[in-house]
C-alpha positions as protocol buffer text, in pm:
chain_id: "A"
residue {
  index: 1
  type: UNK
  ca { x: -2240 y: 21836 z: 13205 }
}
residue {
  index: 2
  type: UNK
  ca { x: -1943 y: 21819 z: 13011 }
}
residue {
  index: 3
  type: UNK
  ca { x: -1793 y: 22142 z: 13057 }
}
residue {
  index: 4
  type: UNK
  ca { x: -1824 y: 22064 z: 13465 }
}
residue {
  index: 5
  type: UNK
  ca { x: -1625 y: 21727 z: 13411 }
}
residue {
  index: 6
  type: UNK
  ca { x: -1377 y: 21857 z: 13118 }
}
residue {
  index: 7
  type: UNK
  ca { x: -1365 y: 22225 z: 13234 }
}
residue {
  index: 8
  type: UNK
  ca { x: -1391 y: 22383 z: 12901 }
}
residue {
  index: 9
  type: UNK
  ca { x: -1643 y: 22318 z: 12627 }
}
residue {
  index: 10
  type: UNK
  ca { x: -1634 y: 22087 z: 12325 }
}
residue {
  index: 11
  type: UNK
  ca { x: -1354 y: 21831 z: 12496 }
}
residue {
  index: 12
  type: UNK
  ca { x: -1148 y: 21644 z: 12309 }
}
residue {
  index: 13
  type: UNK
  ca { x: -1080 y: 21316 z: 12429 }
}
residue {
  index: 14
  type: UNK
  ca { x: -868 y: 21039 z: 12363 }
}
residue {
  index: 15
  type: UNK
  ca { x: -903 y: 20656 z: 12481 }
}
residue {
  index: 16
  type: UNK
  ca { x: -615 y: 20436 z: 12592 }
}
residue {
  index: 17
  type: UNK
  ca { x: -669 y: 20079 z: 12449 }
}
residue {
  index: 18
  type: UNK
  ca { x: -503 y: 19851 z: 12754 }
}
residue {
  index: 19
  type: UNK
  ca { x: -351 y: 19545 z: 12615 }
}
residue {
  index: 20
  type: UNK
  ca { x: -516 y: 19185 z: 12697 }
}
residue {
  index: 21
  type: UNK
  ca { x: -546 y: 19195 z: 13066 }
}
residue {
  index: 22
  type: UNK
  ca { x: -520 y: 18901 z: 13343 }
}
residue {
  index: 23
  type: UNK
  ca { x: -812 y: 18718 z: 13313 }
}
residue {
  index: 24
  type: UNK
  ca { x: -855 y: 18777 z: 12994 }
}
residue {
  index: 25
  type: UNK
  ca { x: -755 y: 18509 z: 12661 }
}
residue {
  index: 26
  type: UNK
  ca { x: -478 y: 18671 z: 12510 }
}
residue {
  index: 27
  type: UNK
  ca { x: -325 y: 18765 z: 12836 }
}
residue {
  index: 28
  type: UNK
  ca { x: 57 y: 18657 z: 12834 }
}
residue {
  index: 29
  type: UNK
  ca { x: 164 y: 18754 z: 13165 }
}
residue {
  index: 30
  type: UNK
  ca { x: 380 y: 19048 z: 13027 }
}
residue {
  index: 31
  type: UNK
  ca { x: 288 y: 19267 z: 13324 }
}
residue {
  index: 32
  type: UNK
  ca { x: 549 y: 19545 z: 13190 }
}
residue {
  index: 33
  type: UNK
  ca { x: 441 y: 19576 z: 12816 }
}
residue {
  index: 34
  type: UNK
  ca { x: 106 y: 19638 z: 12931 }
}
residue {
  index: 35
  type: UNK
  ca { x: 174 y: 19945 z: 13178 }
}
residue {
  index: 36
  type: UNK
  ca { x: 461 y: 20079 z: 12941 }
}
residue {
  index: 37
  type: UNK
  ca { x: 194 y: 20089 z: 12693 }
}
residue {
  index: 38
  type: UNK
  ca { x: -84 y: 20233 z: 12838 }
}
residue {
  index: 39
  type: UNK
  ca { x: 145 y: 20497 z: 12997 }
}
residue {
  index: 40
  type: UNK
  ca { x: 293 y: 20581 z: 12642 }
}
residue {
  index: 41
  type: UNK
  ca { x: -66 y: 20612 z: 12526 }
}
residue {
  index: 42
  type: UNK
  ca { x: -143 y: 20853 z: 12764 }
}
residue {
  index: 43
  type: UNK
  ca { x: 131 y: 21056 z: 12743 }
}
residue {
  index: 44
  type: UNK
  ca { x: 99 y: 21085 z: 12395 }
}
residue {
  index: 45
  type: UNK
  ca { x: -301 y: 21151 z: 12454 }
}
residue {
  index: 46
  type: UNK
  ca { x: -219 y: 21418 z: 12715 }
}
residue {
  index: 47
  type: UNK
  ca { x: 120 y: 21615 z: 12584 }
}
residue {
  index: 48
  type: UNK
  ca { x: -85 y: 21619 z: 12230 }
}
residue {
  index: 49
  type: UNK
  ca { x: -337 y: 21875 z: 12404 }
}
residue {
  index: 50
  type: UNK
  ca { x: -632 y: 21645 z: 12457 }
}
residue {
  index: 51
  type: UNK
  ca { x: -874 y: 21753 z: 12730 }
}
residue {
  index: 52
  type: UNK
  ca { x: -953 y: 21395 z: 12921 }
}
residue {
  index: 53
  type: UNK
  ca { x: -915 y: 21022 z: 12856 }
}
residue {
  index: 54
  type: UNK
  ca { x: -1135 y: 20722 z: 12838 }
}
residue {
  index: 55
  type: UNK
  ca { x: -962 y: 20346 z: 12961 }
}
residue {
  index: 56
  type: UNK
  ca { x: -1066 y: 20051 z: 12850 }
}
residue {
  index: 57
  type: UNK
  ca { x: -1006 y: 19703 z: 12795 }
}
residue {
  index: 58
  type: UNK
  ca { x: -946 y: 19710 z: 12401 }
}
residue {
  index: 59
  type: UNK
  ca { x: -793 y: 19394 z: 12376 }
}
residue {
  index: 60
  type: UNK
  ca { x: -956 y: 19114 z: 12580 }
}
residue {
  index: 61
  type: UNK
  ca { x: -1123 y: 18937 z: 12262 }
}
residue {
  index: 62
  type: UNK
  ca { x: -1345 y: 18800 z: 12228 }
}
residue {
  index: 63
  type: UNK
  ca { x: -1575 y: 18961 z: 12523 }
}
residue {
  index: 64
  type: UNK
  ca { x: -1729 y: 18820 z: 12819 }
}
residue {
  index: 65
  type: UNK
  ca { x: -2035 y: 18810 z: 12801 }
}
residue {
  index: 66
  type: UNK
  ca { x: -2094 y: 18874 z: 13176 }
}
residue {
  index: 67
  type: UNK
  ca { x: -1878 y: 19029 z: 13473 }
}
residue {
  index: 68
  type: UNK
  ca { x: -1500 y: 19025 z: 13340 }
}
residue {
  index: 69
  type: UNK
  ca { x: -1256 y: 18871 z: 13514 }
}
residue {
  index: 70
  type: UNK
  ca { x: -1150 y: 19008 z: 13909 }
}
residue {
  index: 71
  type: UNK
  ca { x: -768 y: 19009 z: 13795 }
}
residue {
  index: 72
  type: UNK
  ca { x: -843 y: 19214 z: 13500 }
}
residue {
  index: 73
  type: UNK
  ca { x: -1096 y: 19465 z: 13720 }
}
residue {
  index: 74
  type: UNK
  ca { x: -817 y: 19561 z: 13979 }
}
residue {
  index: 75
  type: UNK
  ca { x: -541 y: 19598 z: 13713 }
}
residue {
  index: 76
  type: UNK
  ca { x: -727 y: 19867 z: 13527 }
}
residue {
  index: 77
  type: UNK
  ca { x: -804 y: 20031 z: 13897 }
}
residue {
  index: 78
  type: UNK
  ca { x: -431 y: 20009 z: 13906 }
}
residue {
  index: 79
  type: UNK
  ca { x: -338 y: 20169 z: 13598 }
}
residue {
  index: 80
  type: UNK
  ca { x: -598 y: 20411 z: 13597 }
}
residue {
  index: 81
  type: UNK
  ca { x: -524 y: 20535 z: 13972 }
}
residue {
  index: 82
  type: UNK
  ca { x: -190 y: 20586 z: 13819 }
}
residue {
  index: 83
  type: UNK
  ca { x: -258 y: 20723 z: 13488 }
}
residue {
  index: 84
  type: UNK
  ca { x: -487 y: 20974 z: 13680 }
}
residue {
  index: 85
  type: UNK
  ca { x: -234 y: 21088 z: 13911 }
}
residue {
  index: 86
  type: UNK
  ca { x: 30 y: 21127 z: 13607 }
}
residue {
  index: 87
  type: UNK
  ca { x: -155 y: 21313 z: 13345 }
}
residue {
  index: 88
  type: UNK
  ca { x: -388 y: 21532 z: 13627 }
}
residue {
  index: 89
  type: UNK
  ca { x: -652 y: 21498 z: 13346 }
}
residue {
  index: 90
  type: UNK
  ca { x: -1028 y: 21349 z: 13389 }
}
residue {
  index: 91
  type: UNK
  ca { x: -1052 y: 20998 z: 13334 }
}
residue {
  index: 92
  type: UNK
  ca { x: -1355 y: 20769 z: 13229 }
}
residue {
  index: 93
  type: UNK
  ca { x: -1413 y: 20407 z: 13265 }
}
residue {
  index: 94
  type: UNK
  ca { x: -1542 y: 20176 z: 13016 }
}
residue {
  index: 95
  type: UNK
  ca { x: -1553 y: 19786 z: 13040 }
}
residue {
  index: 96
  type: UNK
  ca { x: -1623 y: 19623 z: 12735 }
}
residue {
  index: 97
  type: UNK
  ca { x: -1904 y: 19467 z: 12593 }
}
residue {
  index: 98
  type: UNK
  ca { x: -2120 y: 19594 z: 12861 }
}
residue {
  index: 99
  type: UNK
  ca { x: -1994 y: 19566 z: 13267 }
}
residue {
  index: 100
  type: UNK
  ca { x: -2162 y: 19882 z: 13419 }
}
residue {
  index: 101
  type: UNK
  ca { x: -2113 y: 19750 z: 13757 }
}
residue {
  index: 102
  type: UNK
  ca { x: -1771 y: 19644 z: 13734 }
}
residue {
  index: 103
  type: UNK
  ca { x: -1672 y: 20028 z: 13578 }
}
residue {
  index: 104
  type: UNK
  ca { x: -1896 y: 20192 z: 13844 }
}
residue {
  index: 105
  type: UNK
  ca { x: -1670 y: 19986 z: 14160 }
}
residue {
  index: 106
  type: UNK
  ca { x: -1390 y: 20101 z: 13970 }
}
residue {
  index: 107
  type: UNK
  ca { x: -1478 y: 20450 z: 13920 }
}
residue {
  index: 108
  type: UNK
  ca { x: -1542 y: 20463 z: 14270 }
}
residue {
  index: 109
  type: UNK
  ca { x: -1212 y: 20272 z: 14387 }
}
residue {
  index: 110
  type: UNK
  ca { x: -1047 y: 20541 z: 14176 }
}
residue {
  index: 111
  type: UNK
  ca { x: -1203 y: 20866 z: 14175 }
}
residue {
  index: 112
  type: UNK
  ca { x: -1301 y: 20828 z: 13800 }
}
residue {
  index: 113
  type: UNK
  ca { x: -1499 y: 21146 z: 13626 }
}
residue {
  index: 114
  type: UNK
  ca { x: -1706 y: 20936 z: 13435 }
}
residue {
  index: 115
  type: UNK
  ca { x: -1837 y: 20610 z: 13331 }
}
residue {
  index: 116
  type: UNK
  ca { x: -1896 y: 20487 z: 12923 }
}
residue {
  index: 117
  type: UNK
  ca { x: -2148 y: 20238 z: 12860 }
}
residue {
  index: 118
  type: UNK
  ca { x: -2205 y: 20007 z: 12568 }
}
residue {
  index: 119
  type: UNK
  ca { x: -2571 y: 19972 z: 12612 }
}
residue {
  index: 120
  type: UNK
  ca { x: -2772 y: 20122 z: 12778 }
}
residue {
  index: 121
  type: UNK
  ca { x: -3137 y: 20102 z: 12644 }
}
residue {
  index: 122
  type: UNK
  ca { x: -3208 y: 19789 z: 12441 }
}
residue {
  index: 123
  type: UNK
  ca { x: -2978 y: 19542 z: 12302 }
}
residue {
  index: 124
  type: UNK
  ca { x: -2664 y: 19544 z: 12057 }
}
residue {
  index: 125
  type: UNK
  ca { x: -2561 y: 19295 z: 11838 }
}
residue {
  index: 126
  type: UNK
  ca { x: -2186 y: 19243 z: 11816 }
}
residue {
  index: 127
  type: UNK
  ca { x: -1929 y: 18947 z: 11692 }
}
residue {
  index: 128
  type: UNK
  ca { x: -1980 y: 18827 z: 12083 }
}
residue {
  index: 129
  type: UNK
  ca { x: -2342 y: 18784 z: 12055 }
}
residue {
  index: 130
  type: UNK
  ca { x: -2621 y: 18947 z: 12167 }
}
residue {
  index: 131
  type: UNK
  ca { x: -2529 y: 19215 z: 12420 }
}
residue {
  index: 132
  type: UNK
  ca { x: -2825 y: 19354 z: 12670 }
}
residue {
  index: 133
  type: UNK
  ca { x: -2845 y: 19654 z: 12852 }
}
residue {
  index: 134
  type: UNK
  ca { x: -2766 y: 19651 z: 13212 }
}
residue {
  index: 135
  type: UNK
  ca { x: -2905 y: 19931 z: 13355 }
}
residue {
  index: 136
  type: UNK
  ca { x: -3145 y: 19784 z: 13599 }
}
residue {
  index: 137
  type: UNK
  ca { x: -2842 y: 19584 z: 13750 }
}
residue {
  index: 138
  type: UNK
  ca { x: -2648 y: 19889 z: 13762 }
}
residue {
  index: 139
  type: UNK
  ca { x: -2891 y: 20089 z: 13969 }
}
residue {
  index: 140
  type: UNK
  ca { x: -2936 y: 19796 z: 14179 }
}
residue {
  index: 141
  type: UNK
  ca { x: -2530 y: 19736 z: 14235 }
}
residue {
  index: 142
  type: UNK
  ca { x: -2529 y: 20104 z: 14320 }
}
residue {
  index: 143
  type: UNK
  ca { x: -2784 y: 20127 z: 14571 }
}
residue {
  index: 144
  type: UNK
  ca { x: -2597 y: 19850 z: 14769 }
}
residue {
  index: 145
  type: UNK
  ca { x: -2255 y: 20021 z: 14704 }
}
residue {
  index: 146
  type: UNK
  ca { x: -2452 y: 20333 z: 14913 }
}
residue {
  index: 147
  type: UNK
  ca { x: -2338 y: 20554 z: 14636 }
}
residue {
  index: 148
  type: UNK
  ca { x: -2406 y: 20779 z: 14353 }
}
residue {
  index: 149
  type: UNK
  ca { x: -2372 y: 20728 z: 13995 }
}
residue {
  index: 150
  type: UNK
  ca { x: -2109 y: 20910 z: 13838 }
}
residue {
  index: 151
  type: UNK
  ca { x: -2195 y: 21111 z: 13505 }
}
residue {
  index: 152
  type: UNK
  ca { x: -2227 y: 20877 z: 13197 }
}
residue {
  index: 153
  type: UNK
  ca { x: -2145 y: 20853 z: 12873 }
}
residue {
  index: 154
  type: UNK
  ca { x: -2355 y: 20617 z: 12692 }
}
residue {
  index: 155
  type: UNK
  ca { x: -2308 y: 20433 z: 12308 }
}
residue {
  index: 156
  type: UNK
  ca { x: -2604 y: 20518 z: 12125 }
}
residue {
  index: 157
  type: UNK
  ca { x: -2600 y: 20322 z: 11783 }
}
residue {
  index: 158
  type: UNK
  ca { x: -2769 y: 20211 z: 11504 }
}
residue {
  index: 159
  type: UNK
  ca { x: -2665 y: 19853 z: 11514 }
}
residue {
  index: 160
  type: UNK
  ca { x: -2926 y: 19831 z: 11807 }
}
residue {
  index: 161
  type: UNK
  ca { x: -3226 y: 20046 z: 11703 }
}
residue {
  index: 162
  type: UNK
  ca { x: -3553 y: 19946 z: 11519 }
}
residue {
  index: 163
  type: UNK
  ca { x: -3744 y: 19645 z: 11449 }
}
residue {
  index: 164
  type: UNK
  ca { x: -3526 y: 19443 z: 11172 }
}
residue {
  index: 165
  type: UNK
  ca { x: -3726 y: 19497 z: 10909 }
}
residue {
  index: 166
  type: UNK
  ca { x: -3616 y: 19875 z: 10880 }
}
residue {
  index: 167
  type: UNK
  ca { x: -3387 y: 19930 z: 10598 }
}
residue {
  index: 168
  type: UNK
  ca { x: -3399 y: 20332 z: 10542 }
}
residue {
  index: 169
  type: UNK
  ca { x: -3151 y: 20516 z: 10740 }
}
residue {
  index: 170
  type: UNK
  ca { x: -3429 y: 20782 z: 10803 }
}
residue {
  index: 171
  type: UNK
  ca { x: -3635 y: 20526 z: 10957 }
}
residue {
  index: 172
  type: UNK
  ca { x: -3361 y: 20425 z: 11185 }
}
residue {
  index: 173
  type: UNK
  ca { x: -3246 y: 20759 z: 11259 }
}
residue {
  index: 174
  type: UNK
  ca { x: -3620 y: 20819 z: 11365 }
}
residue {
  index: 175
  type: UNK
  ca { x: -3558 y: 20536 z: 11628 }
}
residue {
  index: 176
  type: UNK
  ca { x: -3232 y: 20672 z: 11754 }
}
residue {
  index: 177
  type: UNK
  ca { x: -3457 y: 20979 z: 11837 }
}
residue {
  index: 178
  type: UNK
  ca { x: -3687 y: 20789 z: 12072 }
}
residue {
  index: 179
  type: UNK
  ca { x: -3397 y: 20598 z: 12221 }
}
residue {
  index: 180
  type: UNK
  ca { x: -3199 y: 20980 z: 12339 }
}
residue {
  index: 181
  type: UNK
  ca { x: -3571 y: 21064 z: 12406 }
}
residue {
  index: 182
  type: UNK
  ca { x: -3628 y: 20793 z: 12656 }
}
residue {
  index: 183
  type: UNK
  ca { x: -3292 y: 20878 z: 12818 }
}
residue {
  index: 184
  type: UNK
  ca { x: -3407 y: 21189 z: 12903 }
}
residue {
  index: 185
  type: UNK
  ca { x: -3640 y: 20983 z: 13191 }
}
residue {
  index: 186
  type: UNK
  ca { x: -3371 y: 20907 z: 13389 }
}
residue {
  index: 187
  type: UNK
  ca { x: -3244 y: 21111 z: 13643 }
}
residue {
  index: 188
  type: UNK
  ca { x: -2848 y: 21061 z: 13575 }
}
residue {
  index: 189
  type: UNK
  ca { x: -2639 y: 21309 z: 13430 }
}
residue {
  index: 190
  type: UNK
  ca { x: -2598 y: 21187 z: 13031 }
}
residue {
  index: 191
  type: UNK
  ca { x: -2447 y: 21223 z: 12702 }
}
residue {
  index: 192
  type: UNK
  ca { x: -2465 y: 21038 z: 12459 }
}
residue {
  index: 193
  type: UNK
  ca { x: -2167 y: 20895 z: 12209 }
}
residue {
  index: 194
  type: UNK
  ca { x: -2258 y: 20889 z: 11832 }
}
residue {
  index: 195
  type: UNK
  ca { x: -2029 y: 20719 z: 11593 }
}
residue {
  index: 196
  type: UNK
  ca { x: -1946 y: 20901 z: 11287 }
}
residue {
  index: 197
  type: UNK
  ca { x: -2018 y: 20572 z: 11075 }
}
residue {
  index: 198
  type: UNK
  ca { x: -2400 y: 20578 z: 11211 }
}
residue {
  index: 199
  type: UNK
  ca { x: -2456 y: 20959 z: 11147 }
}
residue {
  index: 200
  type: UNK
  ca { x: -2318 y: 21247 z: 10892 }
}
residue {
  index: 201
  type: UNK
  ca { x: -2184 y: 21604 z: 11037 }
}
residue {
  index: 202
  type: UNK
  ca { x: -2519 y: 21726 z: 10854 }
}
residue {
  index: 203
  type: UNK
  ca { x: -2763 y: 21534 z: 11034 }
}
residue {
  index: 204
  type: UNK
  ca { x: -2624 y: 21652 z: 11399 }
}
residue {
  index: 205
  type: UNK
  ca { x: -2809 y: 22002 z: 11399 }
}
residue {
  index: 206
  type: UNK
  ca { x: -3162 y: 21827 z: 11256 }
}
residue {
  index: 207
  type: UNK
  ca { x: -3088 y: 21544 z: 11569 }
}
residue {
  index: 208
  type: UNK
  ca { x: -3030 y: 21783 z: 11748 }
}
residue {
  index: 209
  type: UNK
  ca { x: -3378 y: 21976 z: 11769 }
}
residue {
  index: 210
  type: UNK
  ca { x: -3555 y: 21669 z: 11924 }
}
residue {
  index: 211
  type: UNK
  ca { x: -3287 y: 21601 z: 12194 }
}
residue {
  index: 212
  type: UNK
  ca { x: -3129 y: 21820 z: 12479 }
}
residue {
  index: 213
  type: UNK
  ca { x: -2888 y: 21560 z: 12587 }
}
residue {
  index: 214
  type: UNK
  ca { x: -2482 y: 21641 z: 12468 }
}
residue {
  index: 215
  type: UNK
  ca { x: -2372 y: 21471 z: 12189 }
}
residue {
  index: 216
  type: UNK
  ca { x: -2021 y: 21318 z: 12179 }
}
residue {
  index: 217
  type: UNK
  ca { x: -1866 y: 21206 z: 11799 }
}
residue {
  index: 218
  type: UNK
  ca { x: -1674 y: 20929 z: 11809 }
}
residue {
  index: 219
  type: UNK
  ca { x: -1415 y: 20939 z: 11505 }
}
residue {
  index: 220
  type: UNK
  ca { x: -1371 y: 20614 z: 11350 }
}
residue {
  index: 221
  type: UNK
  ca { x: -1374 y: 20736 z: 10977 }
}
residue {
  index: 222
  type: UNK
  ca { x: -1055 y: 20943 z: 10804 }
}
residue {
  index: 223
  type: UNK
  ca { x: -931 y: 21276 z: 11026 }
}
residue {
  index: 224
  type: UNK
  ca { x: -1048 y: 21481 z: 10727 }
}
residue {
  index: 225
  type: UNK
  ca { x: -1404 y: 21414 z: 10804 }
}
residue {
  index: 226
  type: UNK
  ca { x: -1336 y: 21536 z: 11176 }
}
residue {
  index: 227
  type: UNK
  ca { x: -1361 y: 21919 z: 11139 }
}
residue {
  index: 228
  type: UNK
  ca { x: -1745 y: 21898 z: 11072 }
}
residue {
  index: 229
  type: UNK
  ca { x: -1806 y: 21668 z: 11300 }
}
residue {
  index: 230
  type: UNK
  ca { x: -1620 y: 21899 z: 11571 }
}
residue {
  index: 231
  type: UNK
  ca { x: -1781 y: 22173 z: 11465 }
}
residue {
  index: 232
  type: UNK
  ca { x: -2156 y: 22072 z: 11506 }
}
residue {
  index: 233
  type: UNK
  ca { x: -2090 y: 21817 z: 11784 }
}
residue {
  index: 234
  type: UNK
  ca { x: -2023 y: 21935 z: 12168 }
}
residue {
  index: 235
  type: UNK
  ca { x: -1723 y: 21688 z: 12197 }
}
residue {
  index: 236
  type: UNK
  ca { x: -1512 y: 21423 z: 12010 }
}
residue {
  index: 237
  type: UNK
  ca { x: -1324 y: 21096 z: 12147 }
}
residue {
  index: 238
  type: UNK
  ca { x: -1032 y: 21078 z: 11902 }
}
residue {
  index: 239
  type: UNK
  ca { x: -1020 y: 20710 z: 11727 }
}
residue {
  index: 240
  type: UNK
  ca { x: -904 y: 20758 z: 11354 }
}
residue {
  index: 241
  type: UNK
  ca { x: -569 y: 20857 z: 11226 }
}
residue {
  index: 242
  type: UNK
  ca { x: -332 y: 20896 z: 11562 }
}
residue {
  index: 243
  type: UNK
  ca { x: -195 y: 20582 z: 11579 }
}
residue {
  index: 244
  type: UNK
  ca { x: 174 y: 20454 z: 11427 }
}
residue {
  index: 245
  type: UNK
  ca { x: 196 y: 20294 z: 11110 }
}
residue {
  index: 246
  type: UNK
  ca { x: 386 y: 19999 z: 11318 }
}
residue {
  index: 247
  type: UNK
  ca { x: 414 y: 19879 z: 11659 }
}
residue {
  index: 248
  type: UNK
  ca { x: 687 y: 19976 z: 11883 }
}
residue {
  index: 249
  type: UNK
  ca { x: 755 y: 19597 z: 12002 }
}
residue {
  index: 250
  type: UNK
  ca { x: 677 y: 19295 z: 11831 }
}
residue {
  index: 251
  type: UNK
  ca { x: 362 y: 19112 z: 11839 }
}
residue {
  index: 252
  type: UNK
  ca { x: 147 y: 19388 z: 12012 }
}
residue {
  index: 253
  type: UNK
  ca { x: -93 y: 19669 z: 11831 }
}
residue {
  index: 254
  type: UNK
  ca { x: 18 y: 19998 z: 11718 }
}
residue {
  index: 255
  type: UNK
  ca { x: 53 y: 20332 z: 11995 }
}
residue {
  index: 256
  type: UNK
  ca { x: -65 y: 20656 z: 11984 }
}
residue {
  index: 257
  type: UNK
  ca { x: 134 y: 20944 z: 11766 }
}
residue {
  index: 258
  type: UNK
  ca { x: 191 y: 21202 z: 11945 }
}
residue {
  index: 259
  type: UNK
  ca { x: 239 y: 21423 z: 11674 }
}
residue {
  index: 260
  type: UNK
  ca { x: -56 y: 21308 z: 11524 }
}
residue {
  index: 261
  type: UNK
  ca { x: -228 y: 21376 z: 11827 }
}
residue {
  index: 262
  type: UNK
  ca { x: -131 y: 21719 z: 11854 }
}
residue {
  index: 263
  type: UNK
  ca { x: -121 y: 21815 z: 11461 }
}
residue {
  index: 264
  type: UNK
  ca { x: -539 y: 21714 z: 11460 }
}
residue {
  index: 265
  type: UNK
  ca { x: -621 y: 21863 z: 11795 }
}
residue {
  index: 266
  type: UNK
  ca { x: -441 y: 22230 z: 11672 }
}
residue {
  index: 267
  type: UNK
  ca { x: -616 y: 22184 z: 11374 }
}
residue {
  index: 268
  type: UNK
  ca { x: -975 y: 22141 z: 11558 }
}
residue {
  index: 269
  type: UNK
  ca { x: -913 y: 22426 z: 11806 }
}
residue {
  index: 270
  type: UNK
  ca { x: -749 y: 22635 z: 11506 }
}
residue {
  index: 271
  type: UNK
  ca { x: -423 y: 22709 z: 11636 }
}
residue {
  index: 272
  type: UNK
  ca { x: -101 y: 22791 z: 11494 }
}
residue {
  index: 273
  type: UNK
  ca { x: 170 y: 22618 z: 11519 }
}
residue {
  index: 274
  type: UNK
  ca { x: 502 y: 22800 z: 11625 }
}
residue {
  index: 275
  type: UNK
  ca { x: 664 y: 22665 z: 11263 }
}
residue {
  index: 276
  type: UNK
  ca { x: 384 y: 22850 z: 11070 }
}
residue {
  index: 277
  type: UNK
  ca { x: 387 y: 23211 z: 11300 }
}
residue {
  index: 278
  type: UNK
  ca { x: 498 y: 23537 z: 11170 }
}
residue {
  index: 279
  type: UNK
  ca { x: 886 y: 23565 z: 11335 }
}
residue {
  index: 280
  type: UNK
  ca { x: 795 y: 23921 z: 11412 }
}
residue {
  index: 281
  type: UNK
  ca { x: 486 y: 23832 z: 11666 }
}
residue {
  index: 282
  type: UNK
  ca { x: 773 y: 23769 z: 11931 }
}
residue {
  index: 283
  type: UNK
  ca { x: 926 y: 24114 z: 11913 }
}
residue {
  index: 284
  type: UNK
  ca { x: 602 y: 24279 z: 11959 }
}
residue {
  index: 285
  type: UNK
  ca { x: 482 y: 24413 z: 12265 }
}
């Protein structure tokens, strides 16, 4: 599945964190900060060598707990439409907490490879609440759309496994097991997204003999800790450790590092940079 959407295997992919859109709280009307910014995130995303990107609405804190906004729904069709055309590499849709329906119309509106959802099995507890899954609704919203669902990329976490009263991570890695299990029952095209704070590089291969589905890391711990992860995984979405130290403008988050970007992905895919080559490999034939 992934190699058909990413065209090569193990992806690397990078997410572009739009800033608080129309609709949304902390939106300011500053219609030019927010495409300069997600267009400098996906340059630096795509120019550092990663193979696809992932656009959501980062910053519209707190989350609604429903639907988000209309405004905020056709400016990230805008964007990504553009971002799309500009990079030429596949792009994903996520709506945060958990808006299946709203990503799928977008998806559609844009030609989007993929969907990521939040939930899909269960429930999640985050500092909005209680977040439920939505897949019911999102069948439903896609049988009247008269269309098919695209592949997805679903959050699988520990934060929404297990009766409460577990406490041993074995026990709860146990229930993550029958969660990917029970995905396997639906017909969709899946993978699943595993952060690196809910399982160790050294658990992946022992996970991985009770599930079939692809397994996506998602680095939120130091880039050190990313070559194992790479290595037993069958993707990564790049989170830790490519962002500046300060933001470009004012009052508004950090952007992606280029540099950074590029320095970790060589470093994944092994390859050496033209600084560190033997001079003489150029005069050979």
């Amino acid at each position: 599945m992934l190699t058909e959407i990413f065209k090569k295997p193990k992806p690397i992919i990078g997410k572009i964190q739009l800033l608080a859109l129309p609709g949304a709280p902390g939106w300011e009307g500053q219609w030019d900060t927010l495409g300069a910014r997600a267009e400098q995130e996906a340059t630096a995303l795509a120019t550092g060598g990663a193979d696809g990107l992932i656009i959501e609405n980062s910053h519209d804190t707190p989350y609604a707990q429903g639907r988000i906004d209309v405004a905020g729904a056709i400016t990230i069709s805008m964007l990504t439409r553009k971002l799309k055309q500009f990079t030429g590499l596949p792009i994903g849709i996520s709506v945060l907490q958990n808006d299946p329906e709203t990503a799928l119309a977008i998806a559609i509106n844009t030609q989007a490879d993929f969907i990521r959802l939040s939930v899909l099995t269960g429930a999640l507890i985050t500092e909005s609440g209680v977040i439920n899954n939505r897949f019911n609704e999102l069948l439903h919203y896609k049988n009247r759309l008269k269309t098919e669902l695209p592949p997805l990329l679903v959050d699988v976490s520990l934060r929404n496994l297990g009766p409460g009263g577990q406490s041993q991570k074995s026990d709860k890695l146990k229930s993550l097991t029958q969660t990917v299990q029970a995905l396997h029952k639906q017909p969709e095209k899946l993978a699943i997204i595993l952060s690196d704070q809910d399982i160790e590089a050294s658990e992946i291969s022992t996970f991985r003999q009770d599930n079939l589905l692809p397994i996506l890391i998602e680095s939120q711990s130091k880039p050190q800790k990313i070559d194992d992860y790479f290595e037993q995984a069958d993707g990564l979405i790049l989170e830790a450790g490519i962002r500046r130290n300060n933001a470009m403008q004012p009052g508004t988050p950090p952007t992606i590092d280029m540099a950074r970007v590029e320095e970790l992905i060589n470093r994944l895919r092994k390859v050496i940079p033209v600084t560190e080559m033997d001079p003489d490999i150029f005069l050979r034939r």
